PDB file of C-alpha atoms in Angstrom:
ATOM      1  CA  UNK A   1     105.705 129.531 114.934  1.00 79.00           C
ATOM      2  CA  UNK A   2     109.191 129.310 116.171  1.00 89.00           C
ATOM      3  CA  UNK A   3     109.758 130.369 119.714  1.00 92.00           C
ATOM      4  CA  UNK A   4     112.215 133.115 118.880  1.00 94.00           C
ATOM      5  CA  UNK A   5     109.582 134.437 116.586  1.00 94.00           C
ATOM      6  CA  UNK A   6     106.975 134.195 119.011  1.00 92.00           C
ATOM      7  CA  UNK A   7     109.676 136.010 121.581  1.00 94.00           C
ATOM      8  CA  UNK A   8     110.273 138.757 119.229  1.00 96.00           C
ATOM      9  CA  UNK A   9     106.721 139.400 118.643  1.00 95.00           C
ATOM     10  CA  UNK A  10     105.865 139.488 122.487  1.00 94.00           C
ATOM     11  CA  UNK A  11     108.920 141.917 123.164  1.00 96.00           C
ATOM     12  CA  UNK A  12     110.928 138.843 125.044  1.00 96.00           C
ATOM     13  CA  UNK A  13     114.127 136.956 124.583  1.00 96.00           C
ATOM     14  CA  UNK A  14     113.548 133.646 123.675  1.00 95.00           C
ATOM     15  CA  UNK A  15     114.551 132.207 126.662  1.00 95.00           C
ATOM     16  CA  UNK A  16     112.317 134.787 128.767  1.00 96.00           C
ATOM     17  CA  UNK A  17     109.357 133.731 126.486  1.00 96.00           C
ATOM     18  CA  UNK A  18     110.019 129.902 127.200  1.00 95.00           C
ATOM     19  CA  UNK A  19     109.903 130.670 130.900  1.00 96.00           C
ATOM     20  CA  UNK A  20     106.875 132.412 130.868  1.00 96.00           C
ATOM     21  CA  UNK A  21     105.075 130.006 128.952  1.00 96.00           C
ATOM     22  CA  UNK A  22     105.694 126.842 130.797  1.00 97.00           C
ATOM     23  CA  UNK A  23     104.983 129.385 134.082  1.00 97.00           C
ATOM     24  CA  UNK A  24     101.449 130.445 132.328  1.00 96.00           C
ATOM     25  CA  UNK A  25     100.536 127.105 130.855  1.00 96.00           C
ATOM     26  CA  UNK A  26     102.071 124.445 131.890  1.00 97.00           C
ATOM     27  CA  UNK A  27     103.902 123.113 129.521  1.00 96.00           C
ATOM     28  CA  UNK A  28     106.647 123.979 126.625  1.00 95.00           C
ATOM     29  CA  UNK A  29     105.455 125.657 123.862  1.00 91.00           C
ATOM     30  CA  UNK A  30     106.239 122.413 121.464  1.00 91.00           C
ATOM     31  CA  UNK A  31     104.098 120.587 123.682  1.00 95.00           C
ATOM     32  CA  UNK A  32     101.563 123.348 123.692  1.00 96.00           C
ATOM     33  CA  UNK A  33     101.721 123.274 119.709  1.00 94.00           C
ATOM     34  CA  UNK A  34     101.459 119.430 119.709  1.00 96.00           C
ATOM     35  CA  UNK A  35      98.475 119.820 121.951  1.00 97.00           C
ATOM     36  CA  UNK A  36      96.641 121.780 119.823  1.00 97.00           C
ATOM     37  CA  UNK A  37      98.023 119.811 116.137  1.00 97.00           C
ATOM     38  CA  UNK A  38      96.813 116.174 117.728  1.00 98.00           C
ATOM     39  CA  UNK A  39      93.280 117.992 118.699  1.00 97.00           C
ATOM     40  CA  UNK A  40      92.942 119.324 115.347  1.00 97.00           C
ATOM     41  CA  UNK A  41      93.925 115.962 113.771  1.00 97.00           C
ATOM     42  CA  UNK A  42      91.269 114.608 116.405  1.00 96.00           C
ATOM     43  CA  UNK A  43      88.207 116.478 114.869  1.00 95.00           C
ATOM     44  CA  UNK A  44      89.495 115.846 111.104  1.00 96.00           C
ATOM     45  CA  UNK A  45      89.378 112.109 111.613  1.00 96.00           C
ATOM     46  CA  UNK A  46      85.872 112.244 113.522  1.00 94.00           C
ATOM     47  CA  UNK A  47      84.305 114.823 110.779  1.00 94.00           C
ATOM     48  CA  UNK A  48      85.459 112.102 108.508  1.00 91.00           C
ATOM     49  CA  UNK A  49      86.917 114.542 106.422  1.00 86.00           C
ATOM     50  CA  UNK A  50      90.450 112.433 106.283  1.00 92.00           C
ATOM     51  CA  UNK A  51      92.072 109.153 106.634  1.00 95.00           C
ATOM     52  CA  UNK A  52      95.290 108.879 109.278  1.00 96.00           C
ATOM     53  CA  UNK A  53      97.854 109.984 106.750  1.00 97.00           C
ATOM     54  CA  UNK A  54      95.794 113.102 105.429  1.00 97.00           C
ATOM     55  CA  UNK A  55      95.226 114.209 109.062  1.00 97.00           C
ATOM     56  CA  UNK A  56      98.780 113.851 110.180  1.00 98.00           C
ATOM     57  CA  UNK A  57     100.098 116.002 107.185  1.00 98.00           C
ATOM     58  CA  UNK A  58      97.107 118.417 107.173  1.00 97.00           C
ATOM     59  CA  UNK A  59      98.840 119.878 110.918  1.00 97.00           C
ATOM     60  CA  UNK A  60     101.919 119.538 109.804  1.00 96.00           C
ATOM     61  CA  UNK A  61     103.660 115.822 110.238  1.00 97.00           C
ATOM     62  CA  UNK A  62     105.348 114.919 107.658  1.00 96.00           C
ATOM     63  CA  UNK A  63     106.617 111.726 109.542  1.00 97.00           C
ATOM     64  CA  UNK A  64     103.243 109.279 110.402  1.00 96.00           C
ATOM     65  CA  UNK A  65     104.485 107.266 112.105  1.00 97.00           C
ATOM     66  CA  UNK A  66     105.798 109.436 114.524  1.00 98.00           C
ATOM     67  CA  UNK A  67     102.130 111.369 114.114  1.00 98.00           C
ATOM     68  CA  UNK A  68     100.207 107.991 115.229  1.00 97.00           C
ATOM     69  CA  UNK A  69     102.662 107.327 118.262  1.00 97.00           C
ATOM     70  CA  UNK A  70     102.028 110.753 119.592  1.00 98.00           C
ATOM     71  CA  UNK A  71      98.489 111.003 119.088  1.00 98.00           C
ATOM     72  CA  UNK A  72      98.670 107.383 121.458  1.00 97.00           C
ATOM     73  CA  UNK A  73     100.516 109.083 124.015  1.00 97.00           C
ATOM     74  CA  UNK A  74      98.319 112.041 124.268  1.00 96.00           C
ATOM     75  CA  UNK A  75      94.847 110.686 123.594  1.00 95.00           C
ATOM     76  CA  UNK A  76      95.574 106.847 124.926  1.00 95.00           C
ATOM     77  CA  UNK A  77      94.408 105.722 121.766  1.00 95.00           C
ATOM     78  CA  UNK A  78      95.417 105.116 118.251  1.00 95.00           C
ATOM     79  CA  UNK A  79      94.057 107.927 115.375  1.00 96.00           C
ATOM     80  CA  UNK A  80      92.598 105.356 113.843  1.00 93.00           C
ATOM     81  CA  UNK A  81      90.564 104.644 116.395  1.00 93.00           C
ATOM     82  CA  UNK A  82      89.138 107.986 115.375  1.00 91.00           C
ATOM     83  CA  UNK A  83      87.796 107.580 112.118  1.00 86.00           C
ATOM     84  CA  UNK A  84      84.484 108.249 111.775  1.00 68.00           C
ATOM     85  CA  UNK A  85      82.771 104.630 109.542  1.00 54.00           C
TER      86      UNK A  85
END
């Protein structure tokens, strides 16, 4: 979800949303989002259901090598490290 639809649907400007969100959680909402994609690309590589590529464009990377250098920097490990053998 884009942040100005996620503004409209909360009855916030965008920039009122984005304020609120960091204030609530923490962190942006892209970081939020990436969370939550590299978690979910976490449990598809344990449940052995996919390989590293199928993962990353399963939540939505279409770029993976961009997908494997993010899932290092928030899981300190490589997705392959994940693969369930």
């Amino acid at each position: 979800f884009s942040i100005a639809e996620l503004a409209r649907q909360t009855g916030l400007s965008p920039s009122h949303f984005r304020l609120l969100f960091k204030k609530i959680t923490g962190m942006t909402a892209v970081q939020y989002q990436n969370h939550i994609r590299i978690n979910k690309a976490k449990d598809l590589l344990m449940s052995g259901e996919c390989n590293v590529t199928e993962a990353a464009l399963s939540v939505g990377f279409q770029d993976i090598y961009y997908f494997s250098r993010l899932f290092k920097q928030l899981t300190g490990e490589s997705p392959s490290r994940y693969i369930r053998g």
